[in-house]
mmCIF file of C-alpha atoms in Angstrom:
data_model
loop_
_atom_site.group_PDB
_atom_site.id
_atom_site.type_symbol
_atom_site.label_atom_id
_atom_site.label_comp_id
_atom_site.label_asym_id
_atom_site.label_seq_id
_atom_site.Cartn_x
_atom_site.Cartn_y
_atom_site.Cartn_z
ATOM 1 C CA UNK A 1 34.223 28.438 -37.137
ATOM 2 C CA UNK A 2 31.075 26.235 -36.407
ATOM 3 C CA UNK A 3 33.737 23.266 -36.397
ATOM 4 C CA UNK A 4 35.815 25.283 -33.723
ATOM 5 C CA UNK A 5 32.847 25.473 -31.245
ATOM 6 C CA UNK A 6 31.532 22.370 -32.174
ATOM 7 C CA UNK A 7 35.100 21.384 -31.010
ATOM 8 C CA UNK A 8 34.211 23.262 -28.110
ATOM 9 C CA UNK A 9 31.154 21.630 -26.589
ATOM 10 C CA UNK A 10 32.420 18.462 -27.281
ATOM 11 C CA UNK A 11 35.269 19.105 -24.777
ATOM 12 C CA UNK A 12 32.692 20.783 -22.326
ATOM 13 C CA UNK A 13 30.974 17.177 -22.764
ATOM 14 C CA UNK A 14 33.856 15.307 -21.973
ATOM 15 C CA UNK A 15 35.445 16.924 -18.566
ATOM 16 C CA UNK A 16 31.965 17.185 -17.272
ATOM 17 C CA UNK A 17 31.451 13.265 -17.977
ATOM 18 C CA UNK A 18 34.975 12.810 -16.941
ATOM 19 C CA UNK A 19 34.275 14.985 -13.758
ATOM 20 C CA UNK A 20 31.140 12.752 -13.406
ATOM 21 C CA UNK A 21 32.829 9.396 -12.886
ATOM 22 C CA UNK A 22 35.446 11.483 -10.780
ATOM 23 C CA UNK A 23 33.349 11.626 -8.565
ATOM 24 C CA UNK A 24 31.677 8.649 -8.349
ATOM 25 C CA UNK A 25 34.689 6.755 -7.749
ATOM 26 C CA UNK A 26 35.702 9.217 -4.763
ATOM 27 C CA UNK A 27 31.925 8.242 -3.690
ATOM 28 C CA UNK A 28 32.125 5.205 -4.495
ATOM 29 C CA UNK A 29 35.495 4.380 -1.884
ATOM 30 C CA UNK A 30 34.828 6.948 0.758
ATOM 31 C CA UNK A 31 31.152 4.612 0.840
ATOM 32 C CA UNK A 32 33.783 1.420 1.225
ATOM 33 C CA UNK A 33 35.869 3.311 3.902
ATOM 34 C CA UNK A 34 32.971 3.949 6.102
ATOM 35 C CA UNK A 35 31.549 0.901 6.153
ATOM 36 C CA UNK A 36 34.685 -0.780 7.344
ATOM 37 C CA UNK A 37 34.040 2.487 10.153
ATOM 38 C CA UNK A 38 30.969 1.713 10.795
ATOM 39 C CA UNK A 39 29.542 5.105 10.048
ATOM 40 C CA UNK A 40 26.627 4.155 8.556
ATOM 41 C CA UNK A 41 25.107 7.483 8.224
ATOM 42 C CA UNK A 42 28.118 9.264 5.957
ATOM 43 C CA UNK A 43 28.267 5.909 4.024
ATOM 44 C CA UNK A 44 24.412 5.622 3.024
ATOM 45 C CA UNK A 45 25.402 9.509 2.355
ATOM 46 C CA UNK A 46 27.283 8.758 0.024
ATOM 47 C CA UNK A 47 25.103 5.897 -2.233
ATOM 48 C CA UNK A 48 22.542 8.988 -2.290
ATOM 49 C CA UNK A 49 25.493 10.423 -3.878
ATOM 50 C CA UNK A 50 26.626 7.640 -6.146
ATOM 51 C CA UNK A 51 22.833 6.460 -6.914
ATOM 52 C CA UNK A 52 21.968 10.007 -8.096
ATOM 53 C CA UNK A 53 24.550 10.953 -9.928
ATOM 54 C CA UNK A 54 25.462 6.702 -11.642
ATOM 55 C CA UNK A 55 21.497 5.274 -11.783
ATOM 56 C CA UNK A 56 23.513 2.748 -14.107
ATOM 57 C CA UNK A 57 24.765 1.676 -11.281
ATOM 58 C CA UNK A 58 21.867 0.493 -8.921
ATOM 59 C CA UNK A 59 22.434 -3.063 -9.939
ATOM 60 C CA UNK A 60 26.087 -3.606 -8.965
ATOM 61 C CA UNK A 61 25.960 -1.475 -5.452
ATOM 62 C CA UNK A 62 22.397 -3.034 -4.841
ATOM 63 C CA UNK A 63 22.706 -5.346 -2.142
ATOM 64 C CA UNK A 64 25.537 -2.702 -0.590
ATOM 65 C CA UNK A 65 23.339 -0.344 -0.610
ATOM 66 C CA UNK A 66 20.552 -2.387 1.243
ATOM 67 C CA UNK A 67 22.691 -3.606 3.974
ATOM 68 C CA UNK A 68 23.740 0.577 4.852
ATOM 69 C CA UNK A 69 20.417 1.525 5.049
ATOM 70 C CA UNK A 70 18.997 -1.064 6.730
ATOM 71 C CA UNK A 71 21.992 -0.262 9.325
ATOM 72 C CA UNK A 72 21.949 3.574 9.589
ATOM 73 C CA UNK A 73 17.653 2.451 10.177
ATOM 74 C CA UNK A 74 18.410 0.762 13.300
ATOM 75 C CA UNK A 75 20.810 3.532 14.238
ATOM 76 C CA UNK A 76 18.457 5.761 13.548
ATOM 77 C CA UNK A 77 15.184 4.230 15.074
ATOM 78 C CA UNK A 78 17.553 3.513 18.598
ATOM 79 C CA UNK A 79 17.580 7.116 18.548
ATOM 80 C CA UNK A 80 14.448 8.057 18.114
ATOM 81 C CA UNK A 81 15.256 10.045 14.924
ATOM 82 C CA UNK A 82 12.249 8.542 13.379
ATOM 83 C CA UNK A 83 11.354 11.285 10.662
ATOM 84 C CA UNK A 84 14.190 10.858 9.941
ATOM 85 C CA UNK A 85 14.344 7.313 9.245
ATOM 86 C CA UNK A 86 11.437 7.044 7.313
ATOM 87 C CA UNK A 87 13.191 9.947 5.127
ATOM 88 C CA UNK A 88 15.784 7.644 4.262
ATOM 89 C CA UNK A 89 13.181 4.554 3.355
ATOM 90 C CA UNK A 90 11.505 7.293 1.246
ATOM 91 C CA UNK A 91 14.489 8.103 -0.726
ATOM 92 C CA UNK A 92 15.878 4.423 -0.821
ATOM 93 C CA UNK A 93 11.848 3.409 -2.653
ATOM 94 C CA UNK A 94 12.649 6.557 -4.765
ATOM 95 C CA UNK A 95 15.482 4.691 -6.204
ATOM 96 C CA UNK A 96 14.724 1.071 -6.063
ATOM 97 C CA UNK A 97 10.553 1.624 -6.088
ATOM 98 C CA UNK A 98 9.856 -2.568 -6.865
ATOM 99 C CA UNK A 99 12.764 -3.916 -3.943
ATOM 100 C CA UNK A 100 10.267 -6.417 -1.777
ATOM 101 C CA UNK A 101 13.053 -6.261 0.517
ATOM 102 C CA UNK A 102 13.230 -2.762 1.165
ATOM 103 C CA UNK A 103 9.741 -2.784 1.123
ATOM 104 C CA UNK A 104 9.382 -5.955 3.433
ATOM 105 C CA UNK A 105 11.587 -4.061 6.282
ATOM 106 C CA UNK A 106 10.178 -0.679 5.635
ATOM 107 C CA UNK A 107 7.244 -2.460 6.868
ATOM 108 C CA UNK A 108 8.947 -4.255 10.110
ATOM 109 C CA UNK A 109 9.965 -0.858 11.291
ATOM 110 C CA UNK A 110 6.118 0.642 10.844
ATOM 111 C CA UNK A 111 4.694 -2.551 12.776
ATOM 112 C CA UNK A 112 7.228 -2.205 15.907
ATOM 113 C CA UNK A 113 6.430 1.310 15.992
ATOM 114 C CA UNK A 114 2.741 0.558 15.965
ATOM 115 C CA UNK A 115 1.228 1.398 12.306
ATOM 116 C CA UNK A 116 -0.002 -2.347 11.587
ATOM 117 C CA UNK A 117 -1.933 -0.833 9.090
ATOM 118 C CA UNK A 118 0.200 1.180 7.505
ATOM 119 C CA UNK A 119 2.803 -1.676 7.400
ATOM 120 C CA UNK A 120 0.698 -4.636 5.552
ATOM 121 C CA UNK A 121 0.254 -2.244 3.071
ATOM 122 C CA UNK A 122 4.256 -2.669 2.644
ATOM 123 C CA UNK A 123 4.016 -6.377 3.748
ATOM 124 C CA UNK A 124 1.261 -6.789 0.920
ATOM 125 C CA UNK A 125 3.572 -4.779 -1.829
ATOM 126 C CA UNK A 126 6.718 -6.933 -1.241
ATOM 127 C CA UNK A 127 4.929 -10.096 -1.451
ATOM 128 C CA UNK A 128 2.911 -9.410 -4.347
ATOM 129 C CA UNK A 129 6.804 -7.895 -5.954
ATOM 130 C CA UNK A 130 8.001 -11.859 -4.858
ATOM 131 C CA UNK A 131 5.371 -13.746 -3.880
ATOM 132 C CA UNK A 132 8.633 -16.595 -3.437
ATOM 133 C CA UNK A 133 9.870 -13.910 -0.436
ATOM 134 C CA UNK A 134 9.129 -15.815 3.102
ATOM 135 C CA UNK A 135 10.067 -13.255 4.889
ATOM 136 C CA UNK A 136 7.567 -10.765 3.563
ATOM 137 C CA UNK A 137 4.418 -13.865 3.302
ATOM 138 C CA UNK A 138 5.238 -14.675 7.152
ATOM 139 C CA UNK A 139 4.990 -11.066 8.077
ATOM 140 C CA UNK A 140 1.972 -10.371 6.126
ATOM 141 C CA UNK A 141 0.390 -13.046 7.472
ATOM 142 C CA UNK A 142 1.403 -12.029 11.550
ATOM 143 C CA UNK A 143 -0.145 -8.141 11.132
ATOM 144 C CA UNK A 144 -3.442 -9.781 9.215
ATOM 145 C CA UNK A 145 -3.885 -11.572 12.570
ATOM 146 C CA UNK A 146 -3.807 -8.018 14.602
ATOM 147 C CA UNK A 147 -5.853 -6.500 11.683
ATOM 148 C CA UNK A 148 -8.573 -8.869 10.622
ATOM 149 C CA UNK A 149 -10.898 -9.203 13.919
ATOM 150 C CA UNK A 150 -11.471 -12.456 14.609
ATOM 151 C CA UNK A 151 -15.210 -12.520 14.043
ATOM 152 C CA UNK A 152 -15.163 -12.003 10.502
ATOM 153 C CA UNK A 153 -13.032 -15.314 10.139
ATOM 154 C CA UNK A 154 -16.646 -17.186 11.269
ATOM 155 C CA UNK A 155 -18.377 -15.007 9.592
ATOM 156 C CA UNK A 156 -16.856 -16.465 6.309
ATOM 157 C CA UNK A 157 -16.921 -19.456 7.264
ATOM 158 C CA UNK A 158 -20.793 -19.230 8.606
ATOM 159 C CA UNK A 159 -22.646 -20.710 5.388
ATOM 160 C CA UNK A 160 -25.560 -20.153 6.565
ATOM 161 C CA UNK A 161 -25.570 -16.869 7.347
ATOM 162 C CA UNK A 162 -23.687 -16.129 3.910
ATOM 163 C CA UNK A 163 -26.778 -17.856 1.949
ATOM 164 C CA UNK A 164 -29.097 -15.501 3.737
ATOM 165 C CA UNK A 165 -27.543 -12.658 3.046
ATOM 166 C CA UNK A 166 -26.821 -14.294 -0.733
ATOM 167 C CA UNK A 167 -31.133 -14.360 -0.931
ATOM 168 C CA UNK A 168 -31.950 -11.463 0.903
ATOM 169 C CA UNK A 169 -29.271 -9.444 -2.085
ATOM 170 C CA UNK A 170 -31.226 -11.300 -4.804
ATOM 171 C CA UNK A 171 -34.541 -9.763 -3.616
ATOM 172 C CA UNK A 172 -33.125 -6.832 -3.787
ATOM 173 C CA UNK A 173 -31.642 -7.021 -6.841
ATOM 174 C CA UNK A 174 -34.511 -8.543 -8.494
ATOM 175 C CA UNK A 175 -37.193 -6.175 -7.078
ATOM 176 C CA UNK A 176 -35.778 -2.522 -8.398
ATOM 177 C CA UNK A 177 -32.858 -2.431 -6.798
ATOM 178 C CA UNK A 178 -29.917 -1.822 -9.601
ATOM 179 C CA UNK A 179 -27.334 0.236 -7.698
ATOM 180 C CA UNK A 180 -25.242 -0.954 -5.111
ATOM 181 C CA UNK A 181 -22.721 0.603 -1.788
ATOM 182 C CA UNK A 182 -21.276 -1.993 -0.197
ATOM 183 C CA UNK A 183 -20.210 -0.617 3.428
ATOM 184 C CA UNK A 184 -17.161 -2.220 5.384
ATOM 185 C CA UNK A 185 -17.120 -4.452 2.874
ATOM 186 C CA UNK A 186 -14.145 -6.474 4.025
ATOM 187 C CA UNK A 187 -13.471 -9.254 1.621
ATOM 188 C CA UNK A 188 -15.672 -7.937 -0.705
ATOM 189 C CA UNK A 189 -18.385 -10.891 -0.304
ATOM 190 C CA UNK A 190 -21.726 -8.967 -0.834
ATOM 191 C CA UNK A 191 -20.986 -6.716 -3.309
ATOM 192 C CA UNK A 192 -19.738 -10.117 -5.423
ATOM 193 C CA UNK A 193 -23.201 -11.531 -4.547
ATOM 194 C CA UNK A 194 -24.759 -8.175 -5.422
ATOM 195 C CA UNK A 195 -22.924 -8.236 -8.502
ATOM 196 C CA UNK A 196 -24.011 -12.147 -9.347
ATOM 197 C CA UNK A 197 -26.927 -10.758 -8.295
ATOM 198 C CA UNK A 198 -26.924 -8.850 -11.733
ATOM 199 C CA UNK A 199 -26.751 -5.367 -9.941
ATOM 200 C CA UNK A 200 -25.964 -2.783 -12.749
ATOM 201 C CA UNK A 201 -23.466 -1.595 -10.760
ATOM 202 C CA UNK A 202 -21.794 -2.279 -7.361
ATOM 203 C CA UNK A 203 -19.639 0.592 -4.839
ATOM 204 C CA UNK A 204 -17.493 -0.879 -2.253
ATOM 205 C CA UNK A 205 -16.068 0.817 0.643
ATOM 206 C CA UNK A 206 -13.423 0.040 3.185
ATOM 207 C CA UNK A 207 -11.157 2.205 6.049
ATOM 208 C CA UNK A 208 -9.321 -0.847 7.022
ATOM 209 C CA UNK A 209 -6.072 -0.458 4.221
ATOM 210 C CA UNK A 210 -5.196 -4.251 4.601
ATOM 211 C CA UNK A 211 -8.491 -5.395 3.992
ATOM 212 C CA UNK A 212 -9.142 -2.868 1.039
ATOM 213 C CA UNK A 213 -6.016 -4.797 -0.429
ATOM 214 C CA UNK A 214 -7.671 -8.031 0.360
ATOM 215 C CA UNK A 215 -10.607 -7.102 -1.092
ATOM 216 C CA UNK A 216 -8.937 -5.875 -4.530
ATOM 217 C CA UNK A 217 -7.235 -8.963 -4.564
ATOM 218 C CA UNK A 218 -10.340 -11.422 -3.767
ATOM 219 C CA UNK A 219 -12.595 -9.128 -6.548
ATOM 220 C CA UNK A 220 -9.510 -10.386 -9.148
ATOM 221 C CA UNK A 221 -9.517 -13.460 -8.480
ATOM 222 C CA UNK A 222 -13.412 -13.963 -8.778
ATOM 223 C CA UNK A 223 -12.747 -11.511 -12.582
ATOM 224 C CA UNK A 224 -14.752 -8.961 -11.080
ATOM 225 C CA UNK A 225 -12.367 -5.796 -11.082
ATOM 226 C CA UNK A 226 -13.927 -4.086 -13.626
ATOM 227 C CA UNK A 227 -17.744 -3.931 -12.390
ATOM 228 C CA UNK A 228 -16.848 -3.647 -8.284
ATOM 229 C CA UNK A 229 -15.627 -0.204 -7.643
ATOM 230 C CA UNK A 230 -13.749 -0.171 -4.525
ATOM 231 C CA UNK A 231 -13.068 2.877 -2.170
ATOM 232 C CA UNK A 232 -10.465 2.826 0.144
ATOM 233 C CA UNK A 233 -12.856 5.367 2.341
ATOM 234 C CA UNK A 234 -14.686 5.662 5.453
ATOM 235 C CA UNK A 235 -18.616 5.564 4.251
ATOM 236 C CA UNK A 236 -19.637 9.110 5.780
ATOM 237 C CA UNK A 237 -16.268 10.687 3.321
ATOM 238 C CA UNK A 238 -18.252 9.571 -0.191
ATOM 239 C CA UNK A 239 -19.574 12.172 -1.921
ATOM 240 C CA UNK A 240 -21.452 12.253 -4.915
ATOM 241 C CA UNK A 241 -20.401 12.497 -7.860
ATOM 242 C CA UNK A 242 -16.902 12.501 -6.517
ATOM 243 C CA UNK A 243 -16.425 8.680 -5.730
ATOM 244 C CA UNK A 244 -19.699 7.555 -7.404
ATOM 245 C CA UNK A 245 -21.634 8.895 -9.739
ATOM 246 C CA UNK A 246 -24.944 9.168 -8.268
ATOM 247 C CA UNK A 247 -27.467 7.975 -5.190
ATOM 248 C CA UNK A 248 -27.678 4.189 -4.634
ATOM 249 C CA UNK A 249 -30.686 2.012 -4.248
ATOM 250 C CA UNK A 250 -29.875 -0.760 -1.722
ATOM 251 C CA UNK A 251 -27.167 -0.531 0.813
ATOM 252 C CA UNK A 252 -25.965 -3.111 2.800
ATOM 253 C CA UNK A 253 -23.359 -4.101 5.491
ATOM 254 C CA UNK A 254 -22.021 -6.882 7.667
ATOM 255 C CA UNK A 255 -20.541 -4.840 10.169
ATOM 256 C CA UNK A 256 -23.354 -5.684 12.788
ATOM 257 C CA UNK A 257 -20.916 -7.000 15.700
ATOM 258 C CA UNK A 258 -19.728 -5.116 18.336
ATOM 259 C CA UNK A 259 -18.345 -2.006 16.027
ATOM 260 C CA UNK A 260 -22.492 -1.779 15.684
ATOM 261 C CA UNK A 261 -21.622 0.936 18.072
ATOM 262 C CA UNK A 262 -17.997 1.501 18.352
ATOM 263 C CA UNK A 263 -17.427 1.772 14.939
ATOM 264 C CA UNK A 264 -19.792 4.302 13.956
ATOM 265 C CA UNK A 265 -21.484 2.446 11.535
ATOM 266 C CA UNK A 266 -24.701 3.906 12.884
ATOM 267 C CA UNK A 267 -23.371 6.894 11.900
ATOM 268 C CA UNK A 268 -22.370 5.614 8.218
ATOM 269 C CA UNK A 269 -25.838 3.786 7.769
ATOM 270 C CA UNK A 270 -27.708 7.505 8.436
ATOM 271 C CA UNK A 271 -25.205 9.062 5.952
ATOM 272 C CA UNK A 272 -26.158 5.894 3.459
ATOM 273 C CA UNK A 273 -29.419 7.246 3.859
ATOM 274 C CA UNK A 274 -29.468 10.564 4.015
ATOM 275 C CA UNK A 275 -26.767 11.219 1.146
ATOM 276 C CA UNK A 276 -26.474 7.914 -0.711
ATOM 277 C CA UNK A 277 -29.192 6.317 -0.477
ATOM 278 C CA UNK A 278 -32.527 7.026 -3.269
ATOM 279 C CA UNK A 279 -35.417 7.717 -1.558
ATOM 280 C CA UNK A 280 -38.239 6.488 -1.804
ATOM 281 C CA UNK A 281 -41.102 8.844 -3.562
#
C-alpha cells in the first residue's frame, strides 16, 4: 500500500511537470507569434508567464524579453499609460533586479517625464552594475548636470573657502565638539573634514537622491563609510533617537547661496538648534 501511494504521488508530480513544460512551450510560441505581429503587450504578458513558470529560462529569453519590454513601454508611453509603464518596469526588475539595461531604460523614461532625481538613481545603479556601460554613464552625467548646481562645482574647487571651513571645523572639534551634523552634505566634504579633525560621531543628511548616492561613493572612496552616517533625509525630518542617537555638539552646512531662503535652510538651522544641537549650559 505505501508503495502504491508513493507511485501515485510520483505520477502526480510527473503529470504536473509535463503540464508546466507544455504551458511554457505554448506560451513561448505565442509570444514569438505576437512579436511577429507587433503585438508587444500580449507578447510581454506571455514572457511574464514563462519567466514565472520557468525561471531557469531567464538567461535564454533575456534579450528577447528586453526587446519586448522596451517596445511595449514605447506604446504605453505614447498612450500616456504612465502607471502601466512603471508597473511593467517594476515587474521586469523583479525578474532581473541586476540588469543594467533595464535600469538604464527605466531611467530614460523617468528623465523624459521630468523625474530627474529618480532617473539619476536608476542611471547610477546601471553604472554600478556595469561601469563600462557607456549609455548609462552618459545618461548619469547628463542628469547630474541638471541636478548638481554649478555653484557646487565652484565651491568644491575653491581651495581658500575649503581651507577656511577645514580650519573652522578643526577648531570646533578641538574645543570639545565631538559629534557633528552636516546639513545638506552634497559630496560629503565637510563631514570628512569633521572626521579627519577627530570628531567621534559624524552624521550627514542630504535630500537629493543623486547627491546622497554621490556622497556615499565619495565617502566610501575615502574609506570612511563606517565612520560617517549618511541619511537620505531633510534635516527637518531627523528624529532622535530614530535617526541619530542624541543631540550633536556641532552643526555645519555649506548651503549658503541663494538657497539660504529658497531651500529652507533657515528653517533647517533653527530646527537643528532647537532639536538636534546640544544647548549651552
